[in-house]
PDB file of C-alpha atoms in Angstrom:
ATOM      1  CA  GLU A   1      17.329  -3.470  -4.407  1.00 82.00           C
ATOM      2  CA  ASP A   2      13.683  -4.114  -5.311  1.00 85.00           C
ATOM      3  CA  GLN A   3      12.220  -1.283  -7.400  1.00 90.00           C
ATOM      4  CA  VAL A   4       8.952  -0.397  -9.110  1.00 96.00           C
ATOM      5  CA  THR A   5       8.443   2.332 -11.717  1.00 97.00           C
ATOM      6  CA  GLN A   6       4.985   3.226 -12.978  1.00 98.00           C
ATOM      7  CA  SER A   7       4.080   5.228 -16.063  1.00 97.00           C
ATOM      8  CA  PRO A   8       2.501   7.514 -16.909  1.00 97.00           C
ATOM      9  CA  GLU A   9       2.192   9.492 -13.672  1.00 96.00           C
ATOM     10  CA  ALA A  10      -1.208  10.763 -14.775  1.00 97.00           C
ATOM     11  CA  LEU A  11      -3.600   9.706 -17.531  1.00 98.00           C
ATOM     12  CA  ARG A  12      -6.737  11.450 -18.732  1.00 98.00           C
ATOM     13  CA  LEU A  13      -9.195   9.455 -20.813  1.00 98.00           C
ATOM     14  CA  GLN A  14     -12.599  10.054 -22.290  1.00 98.00           C
ATOM     15  CA  GLU A  15     -15.281   7.604 -21.255  1.00 97.00           C
ATOM     16  CA  GLY A  16     -14.979   4.556 -23.515  1.00 97.00           C
ATOM     17  CA  GLU A  17     -11.371   5.297 -24.540  1.00 97.00           C
ATOM     18  CA  SER A  18      -9.300   2.190 -23.756  1.00 98.00           C
ATOM     19  CA  SER A  19      -5.676   2.434 -22.596  1.00 98.00           C
ATOM     20  CA  SER A  20      -2.932   0.730 -20.574  1.00 98.00           C
ATOM     21  CA  LEU A  21      -0.901   1.542 -17.464  1.00 98.00           C
ATOM     22  CA  ASN A  22       2.671   0.292 -17.194  1.00 98.00           C
ATOM     23  CA  CYS A  23       4.592  -1.083 -14.216  1.00 98.00           C
ATOM     24  CA  SER A  24       8.290  -1.895 -14.677  1.00 98.00           C
ATOM     25  CA  TYR A  25      10.018  -3.757 -11.879  1.00 96.00           C
ATOM     26  CA  THR A  26      13.254  -5.251 -10.644  1.00 93.00           C
ATOM     27  CA  VAL A  27      13.022  -7.742  -7.809  1.00 89.00           C
ATOM     28  CA  SER A  28      15.061 -10.494  -6.232  1.00 85.00           C
ATOM     29  CA  GLY A  29      13.002 -13.681  -6.530  1.00 87.00           C
ATOM     30  CA  LEU A  30       9.493 -12.525  -7.420  1.00 90.00           C
ATOM     31  CA  ARG A  31       6.862 -13.837  -5.010  1.00 91.00           C
ATOM     32  CA  GLY A  32       4.050 -11.766  -6.483  1.00 93.00           C
ATOM     33  CA  LEU A  33       3.134  -8.596  -8.369  1.00 96.00           C
ATOM     34  CA  PHE A  34       0.112  -6.752  -7.007  1.00 96.00           C
ATOM     35  CA  TRP A  35      -2.234  -4.131  -8.380  1.00 97.00           C
ATOM     36  CA  TYR A  36      -4.214  -1.890  -6.048  1.00 97.00           C
ATOM     37  CA  ARG A  37      -6.700   0.909  -6.572  1.00 98.00           C
ATOM     38  CA  GLN A  38      -6.674   3.913  -4.233  1.00 97.00           C
ATOM     39  CA  ASP A  39      -9.478   6.471  -4.045  1.00 97.00           C
ATOM     40  CA  PRO A  40      -8.876   9.883  -2.407  1.00 94.00           C
ATOM     41  CA  GLY A  41      -8.931   9.677   1.386  1.00 92.00           C
ATOM     42  CA  LYS A  42      -9.003   5.869   1.401  1.00 94.00           C
ATOM     43  CA  GLY A  43      -6.585   2.995   1.735  1.00 96.00           C
ATOM     44  CA  PRO A  44      -5.368   0.909  -1.214  1.00 97.00           C
ATOM     45  CA  GLU A  45      -7.919  -1.658  -2.348  1.00 96.00           C
ATOM     46  CA  PHE A  46      -6.638  -4.979  -3.699  1.00 95.00           C
ATOM     47  CA  LEU A  47      -7.307  -5.749  -7.379  1.00 96.00           C
ATOM     48  CA  PHE A  48      -5.015  -8.547  -8.614  1.00 93.00           C
ATOM     49  CA  THR A  49      -2.008 -10.714  -7.821  1.00 95.00           C
ATOM     50  CA  LEU A  50       0.164 -12.133 -10.609  1.00 96.00           C
ATOM     51  CA  TYR A  51       2.798 -14.735  -9.819  1.00 94.00           C
ATOM     52  CA  SER A  52       4.589 -15.692 -13.024  1.00 93.00           C
ATOM     53  CA  ALA A  53       5.352 -14.375 -16.507  1.00 95.00           C
ATOM     54  CA  GLY A  54       2.516 -14.994 -18.942  1.00 96.00           C
ATOM     55  CA  GLU A  55      -0.179 -14.899 -16.285  1.00 96.00           C
ATOM     56  CA  GLU A  56      -3.271 -12.754 -16.885  1.00 97.00           C
ATOM     57  CA  LYS A  57      -6.207 -11.809 -14.645  1.00 96.00           C
ATOM     58  CA  GLU A  58      -9.420  -9.936 -15.385  1.00 97.00           C
ATOM     59  CA  LYS A  59     -12.033  -8.111 -13.369  1.00 94.00           C
ATOM     60  CA  GLU A  60     -14.816  -6.210 -15.100  1.00 95.00           C
ATOM     61  CA  ARG A  61     -13.103  -3.608 -17.368  1.00 96.00           C
ATOM     62  CA  LEU A  62      -9.610  -4.316 -15.998  1.00 98.00           C
ATOM     63  CA  LYS A  63      -7.083  -6.872 -17.203  1.00 98.00           C
ATOM     64  CA  ALA A  64      -3.604  -7.325 -15.728  1.00 98.00           C
ATOM     65  CA  THR A  65      -0.726  -9.053 -17.515  1.00 98.00           C
ATOM     66  CA  LEU A  66       2.802  -9.939 -16.464  1.00 97.00           C
ATOM     67  CA  THR A  67       6.168 -10.407 -18.176  1.00 96.00           C
ATOM     68  CA  LYS A  68       9.580 -10.937 -16.593  1.00 93.00           C
ATOM     69  CA  LYS A  69      10.229  -7.190 -16.483  1.00 95.00           C
ATOM     70  CA  GLU A  70       6.865  -5.431 -16.454  1.00 97.00           C
ATOM     71  CA  SER A  71       3.154  -5.607 -15.907  1.00 98.00           C
ATOM     72  CA  PHE A  72       0.337  -3.860 -17.708  1.00 98.00           C
ATOM     73  CA  LEU A  73      -3.079  -2.898 -16.446  1.00 98.00           C
ATOM     74  CA  HIS A  74      -5.384  -2.647 -19.445  1.00 98.00           C
ATOM     75  CA  ILE A  75      -8.575  -0.642 -19.040  1.00 98.00           C
ATOM     76  CA  THR A  76     -11.252  -1.359 -21.636  1.00 98.00           C
ATOM     77  CA  ALA A  77     -14.016   1.181 -22.266  1.00 97.00           C
ATOM     78  CA  PRO A  78     -13.455   2.975 -18.941  1.00 97.00           C
ATOM     79  CA  LYS A  79     -16.211   4.744 -17.032  1.00 97.00           C
ATOM     80  CA  PRO A  80     -15.926   7.818 -14.769  1.00 97.00           C
ATOM     81  CA  GLU A  81     -16.120   5.536 -11.710  1.00 97.00           C
ATOM     82  CA  ASP A  82     -12.799   3.995 -12.765  1.00 98.00           C
ATOM     83  CA  SER A  83     -11.098   7.290 -11.889  1.00 98.00           C
ATOM     84  CA  ALA A  84      -8.574   6.596  -9.106  1.00 98.00           C
ATOM     85  CA  THR A  85      -4.863   6.127  -8.503  1.00 97.00           C
ATOM     86  CA  TYR A  86      -3.643   2.682  -9.524  1.00 98.00           C
ATOM     87  CA  LEU A  87      -0.713   1.325  -7.562  1.00 98.00           C
ATOM     88  CA  CYS A  88       1.632  -1.491  -8.550  1.00 97.00           C
ATOM     89  CA  ALA A  89       3.698  -3.365  -5.949  1.00 96.00           C
ATOM     90  CA  VAL A  90       6.142  -6.268  -5.962  1.00 94.00           C
ATOM     91  CA  GLN A  91       7.054  -8.739  -3.293  1.00 91.00           C
ATOM     92  CA  GLY A  92      10.404 -10.499  -3.462  1.00 86.00           C
ATOM     93  CA  GLY A  93      11.876 -13.408  -1.604  1.00 78.00           C
ATOM     94  CA  GLY A  94      14.999 -11.657  -0.401  1.00 69.00           C
ATOM     95  CA  GLY A  95      15.400  -7.927  -0.819  1.00 61.00           C
ATOM     96  CA  SER A  96      13.245  -5.496   1.179  1.00 66.00           C
ATOM     97  CA  GLN A  97      12.672  -8.312   3.711  1.00 73.00           C
ATOM     98  CA  GLY A  98       9.905  -9.649   1.491  1.00 79.00           C
ATOM     99  CA  ASN A  99       7.603  -6.662   2.051  1.00 84.00           C
ATOM    100  CA  LEU A 100       5.415  -5.093  -0.623  1.00 89.00           C
ATOM    101  CA  ILE A 101       7.375  -2.373  -2.445  1.00 91.00           C
ATOM    102  CA  PHE A 102       5.145   0.131  -4.203  1.00 95.00           C
ATOM    103  CA  GLY A 103       5.509   2.329  -7.238  1.00 96.00           C
ATOM    104  CA  LYS A 104       4.381   5.958  -7.136  1.00 95.00           C
ATOM    105  CA  GLY A 105       1.121   5.188  -8.896  1.00 97.00           C
ATOM    106  CA  THR A 106      -0.746   6.331 -11.989  1.00 97.00           C
ATOM    107  CA  LYS A 107      -3.570   8.788 -11.414  1.00 97.00           C
ATOM    108  CA  LEU A 108      -6.362   7.977 -13.859  1.00 98.00           C
ATOM    109  CA  SER A 109      -9.119  10.465 -14.680  1.00 98.00           C
ATOM    110  CA  VAL A 110     -12.020   9.392 -16.892  1.00 98.00           C
ATOM    111  CA  LYS A 111     -14.218  12.185 -18.220  1.00 97.00           C
ATOM    112  CA  PRO A 112     -17.840  11.574 -19.268  1.00 95.00           C
TER     113      PRO A 112
ATOM    114  CA  ASP B   1     -17.394  -5.243   9.727  1.00 68.00           C
ATOM    115  CA  THR B   2     -14.266  -3.352   8.735  1.00 73.00           C
ATOM    116  CA  ALA B   3     -11.420  -5.813   8.094  1.00 93.00           C
ATOM    117  CA  VAL B   4      -8.568  -3.469   9.111  1.00 97.00           C
ATOM    118  CA  SER B   5      -9.574  -0.481  11.204  1.00 96.00           C
ATOM    119  CA  GLN B   6      -7.450   2.433  12.345  1.00 96.00           C
ATOM    120  CA  THR B   7      -8.137   5.175  14.849  1.00 97.00           C
ATOM    121  CA  PRO B   8      -8.109   8.098  14.751  1.00 97.00           C
ATOM    122  CA  LYS B   9      -8.763   9.008  11.132  1.00 97.00           C
ATOM    123  CA  TYR B  10      -7.326  12.509  11.645  1.00 97.00           C
ATOM    124  CA  LEU B  11      -4.740  13.631  14.177  1.00 98.00           C
ATOM    125  CA  VAL B  12      -3.494  17.205  14.555  1.00 98.00           C
ATOM    126  CA  THR B  13      -0.809  17.813  17.155  1.00 97.00           C
ATOM    127  CA  GLN B  14       2.027  20.131  18.066  1.00 97.00           C
ATOM    128  CA  MET B  15       5.723  19.508  17.550  1.00 97.00           C
ATOM    129  CA  GLY B  16       7.355  17.669  20.407  1.00 97.00           C
ATOM    130  CA  ASN B  17       4.212  15.804  21.488  1.00 98.00           C
ATOM    131  CA  ASP B  18       3.909  12.021  21.777  1.00 98.00           C
ATOM    132  CA  LYS B  19       0.980  10.322  20.027  1.00 98.00           C
ATOM    133  CA  SER B  20      -0.367   6.864  19.228  1.00 97.00           C
ATOM    134  CA  ILE B  21      -2.347   5.395  16.359  1.00 98.00           C
ATOM    135  CA  LYS B  22      -4.302   2.201  16.912  1.00 97.00           C
ATOM    136  CA  CYS B  23      -4.872  -0.612  14.428  1.00 97.00           C
ATOM    137  CA  GLU B  24      -6.999  -3.735  14.647  1.00 97.00           C
ATOM    138  CA  GLN B  25      -7.673  -6.506  12.123  1.00 96.00           C
ATOM    139  CA  ASN B  26     -10.470  -9.060  12.316  1.00 96.00           C
ATOM    140  CA  LEU B  27      -9.248 -11.251   9.435  1.00 94.00           C
ATOM    141  CA  GLY B  28      -7.256 -13.706  11.533  1.00 93.00           C
ATOM    142  CA  HIS B  29      -4.095 -12.727   9.653  1.00 93.00           C
ATOM    143  CA  ASP B  30      -0.633 -13.624  10.949  1.00 89.00           C
ATOM    144  CA  THR B  31       1.228 -10.451  10.045  1.00 92.00           C
ATOM    145  CA  MET B  32       0.609  -6.720  10.406  1.00 94.00           C
ATOM    146  CA  TYR B  33       2.388  -3.727   8.923  1.00 94.00           C
ATOM    147  CA  TRP B  34       2.689   0.029   9.075  1.00 96.00           C
ATOM    148  CA  TYR B  35       3.207   2.079   5.916  1.00 96.00           C
ATOM    149  CA  LYS B  36       3.771   5.813   5.508  1.00 96.00           C
ATOM    150  CA  GLN B  37       2.345   7.714   2.509  1.00 95.00           C
ATOM    151  CA  ASP B  38       4.038  11.045   1.961  1.00 91.00           C
ATOM    152  CA  SER B  39       2.726  14.188   0.278  1.00 84.00           C
ATOM    153  CA  LYS B  40       3.646  12.737  -3.138  1.00 82.00           C
ATOM    154  CA  LYS B  41       1.445   9.716  -2.378  1.00 81.00           C
ATOM    155  CA  PHE B  42       4.448   7.343  -2.215  1.00 88.00           C
ATOM    156  CA  LEU B  43       3.814   4.362   0.091  1.00 93.00           C
ATOM    157  CA  LYS B  44       6.845   3.168   2.090  1.00 93.00           C
ATOM    158  CA  ILE B  45       7.081   0.249   4.498  1.00 92.00           C
ATOM    159  CA  MET B  46       7.913   1.156   8.093  1.00 93.00           C
ATOM    160  CA  PHE B  47       7.472  -2.068  10.053  1.00 90.00           C
ATOM    161  CA  SER B  48       6.266  -5.617   9.730  1.00 90.00           C
ATOM    162  CA  TYR B  49       5.282  -7.701  12.762  1.00 91.00           C
ATOM    163  CA  ASN B  50       4.875 -11.460  12.515  1.00 85.00           C
ATOM    164  CA  ASN B  51       4.724 -13.956  15.390  1.00 74.00           C
ATOM    165  CA  LYS B  52       6.427 -11.556  17.779  1.00 73.00           C
ATOM    166  CA  GLU B  53       9.166 -10.894  15.236  1.00 81.00           C
ATOM    167  CA  LEU B  54       9.551  -7.238  14.398  1.00 83.00           C
ATOM    168  CA  ILE B  55      11.294  -6.164  11.206  1.00 79.00           C
ATOM    169  CA  ILE B  56      12.115  -2.483  11.033  1.00 75.00           C
ATOM    170  CA  ASN B  57      12.890  -0.510   7.892  1.00 80.00           C
ATOM    171  CA  GLU B  58      16.328   0.945   8.612  1.00 75.00           C
ATOM    172  CA  THR B  59      15.248   4.424   7.504  1.00 86.00           C
ATOM    173  CA  VAL B  60      12.589   4.731  10.228  1.00 90.00           C
ATOM    174  CA  PRO B  61      13.683   6.971  13.132  1.00 92.00           C
ATOM    175  CA  ASN B  62      13.712   5.290  16.544  1.00 92.00           C
ATOM    176  CA  ARG B  63      11.089   7.821  17.680  1.00 96.00           C
ATOM    177  CA  PHE B  64       8.620   5.458  16.002  1.00 95.00           C
ATOM    178  CA  SER B  65       7.822   2.223  17.821  1.00 93.00           C
ATOM    179  CA  PRO B  66       5.177  -0.416  17.107  1.00 91.00           C
ATOM    180  CA  LYS B  67       3.473  -2.205  19.992  1.00 91.00           C
ATOM    181  CA  SER B  68       1.478  -5.425  19.539  1.00 90.00           C
ATOM    182  CA  PRO B  69      -0.602  -6.559  22.526  1.00 89.00           C
ATOM    183  CA  ASP B  70      -1.876  -9.538  20.505  1.00 89.00           C
ATOM    184  CA  LYS B  71      -2.003 -10.888  16.947  1.00 89.00           C
ATOM    185  CA  ALA B  72      -5.002  -8.737  16.011  1.00 93.00           C
ATOM    186  CA  HIS B  73      -3.545  -5.395  17.075  1.00 94.00           C
ATOM    187  CA  LEU B  74      -0.513  -3.341  16.072  1.00 94.00           C
ATOM    188  CA  ASN B  75      -0.354   0.176  17.456  1.00 95.00           C
ATOM    189  CA  LEU B  76       2.104   2.861  16.389  1.00 96.00           C
ATOM    190  CA  HIS B  77       3.678   5.145  18.986  1.00 96.00           C
ATOM    191  CA  ILE B  78       5.504   8.276  17.925  1.00 97.00           C
ATOM    192  CA  ASN B  79       7.634  10.291  20.345  1.00 97.00           C
ATOM    193  CA  SER B  80       8.794  13.900  20.005  1.00 97.00           C
ATOM    194  CA  LEU B  81       6.804  14.574  16.839  1.00 97.00           C
ATOM    195  CA  GLU B  82       8.467  16.641  14.107  1.00 97.00           C
ATOM    196  CA  LEU B  83       7.001  18.615  11.203  1.00 96.00           C
ATOM    197  CA  GLY B  84       8.373  16.023   8.764  1.00 94.00           C
ATOM    198  CA  ASP B  85       6.281  13.309  10.382  1.00 96.00           C
ATOM    199  CA  SER B  86       3.159  14.803   8.785  1.00 97.00           C
ATOM    200  CA  ALA B  87       1.809  12.159   6.410  1.00 97.00           C
ATOM    201  CA  VAL B  88      -0.894   9.522   6.080  1.00 97.00           C
ATOM    202  CA  TYR B  89      -0.119   6.331   7.987  1.00 98.00           C
ATOM    203  CA  PHE B  90      -1.661   3.056   6.840  1.00 98.00           C
ATOM    204  CA  CYS B  91      -1.964  -0.153   8.776  1.00 97.00           C
ATOM    205  CA  ALA B  92      -2.172  -3.408   6.813  1.00 96.00           C
ATOM    206  CA  SER B  93      -2.318  -7.135   7.419  1.00 95.00           C
ATOM    207  CA  SER B  94      -1.599 -10.308   5.454  1.00 93.00           C
ATOM    208  CA  GLN B  95      -2.513 -13.949   5.927  1.00 90.00           C
ATOM    209  CA  ARG B  96       1.138 -15.008   6.083  1.00 84.00           C
ATOM    210  CA  GLY B  97       4.438 -13.189   6.532  1.00 81.00           C
ATOM    211  CA  PRO B  98       6.525 -11.131   4.093  1.00 79.00           C
ATOM    212  CA  GLY B  99       7.834 -12.910   1.035  1.00 79.00           C
ATOM    213  CA  THR B 100       5.097 -15.575   1.021  1.00 82.00           C
ATOM    214  CA  GLY B 101       3.133 -14.219  -1.951  1.00 82.00           C
ATOM    215  CA  TYR B 102       0.102 -13.074   0.024  1.00 85.00           C
ATOM    216  CA  GLY B 103      -1.307  -9.631  -0.618  1.00 88.00           C
ATOM    217  CA  TYR B 104      -1.983  -7.073   2.059  1.00 93.00           C
ATOM    218  CA  THR B 105      -5.334  -5.679   3.234  1.00 96.00           C
ATOM    219  CA  PHE B 106      -5.070  -1.996   4.125  1.00 97.00           C
ATOM    220  CA  GLY B 107      -6.916   0.186   6.586  1.00 97.00           C
ATOM    221  CA  SER B 108      -8.352   3.546   5.587  1.00 96.00           C
ATOM    222  CA  GLY B 109      -5.417   5.549   6.942  1.00 97.00           C
ATOM    223  CA  THR B 110      -4.670   8.118   9.650  1.00 98.00           C
ATOM    224  CA  ARG B 111      -3.798  11.612   8.462  1.00 97.00           C
ATOM    225  CA  LEU B 112      -1.252  13.039  10.912  1.00 97.00           C
ATOM    226  CA  THR B 113      -0.576  16.767  10.826  1.00 97.00           C
ATOM    227  CA  VAL B 114       2.171  18.204  13.013  1.00 97.00           C
ATOM    228  CA  VAL B 115       1.990  21.977  13.556  1.00 97.00           C
TER     229      VAL B 115
END
């Protein structure tokens, strides 16, 4: 069964304090690992897709990396506007009928 | 110019009623989905609909039924609403079907409250 576990559940940072969010996964035939950002009262907003171990992608202060068992979302010098819940999801080729399977998210709060 | 739009945004209704949530996408995507986000913010797949093929998550009660009049629309009908159906429901779409490596674009959600 495809599974995603995210840690920590919640993370509080001071503005400028860099950190990382973890996403551990098990999946049958990885088709993609996805990172989304969700603000309160809104739908998930796409950030990155990673397809194979060793791949990295960057966008502004965010950098996502992928290994065969986990992905990290690194946040460098965060700002208060980076506060949100970050969701990780995997898509496999067999289990879960190939749908996106989400973790429970990491709620990030960045204080000025 | 919303890519995936859902209506209504909020829905409050009594137990036992039947209700519908509408979803439309203007991205030209092949596949549409419904997800349920519970009170703990956990997103779970309910349905995927691709080229008239419906795939149902086995845990979804048969009181829930998706209806797709065309490729751009996937509505969700819920019969005999129960208190446990209270949640936020998200519609999503993707360029190709499940398992093809394409990400999903989500709507802004419909908060359903059953009283």
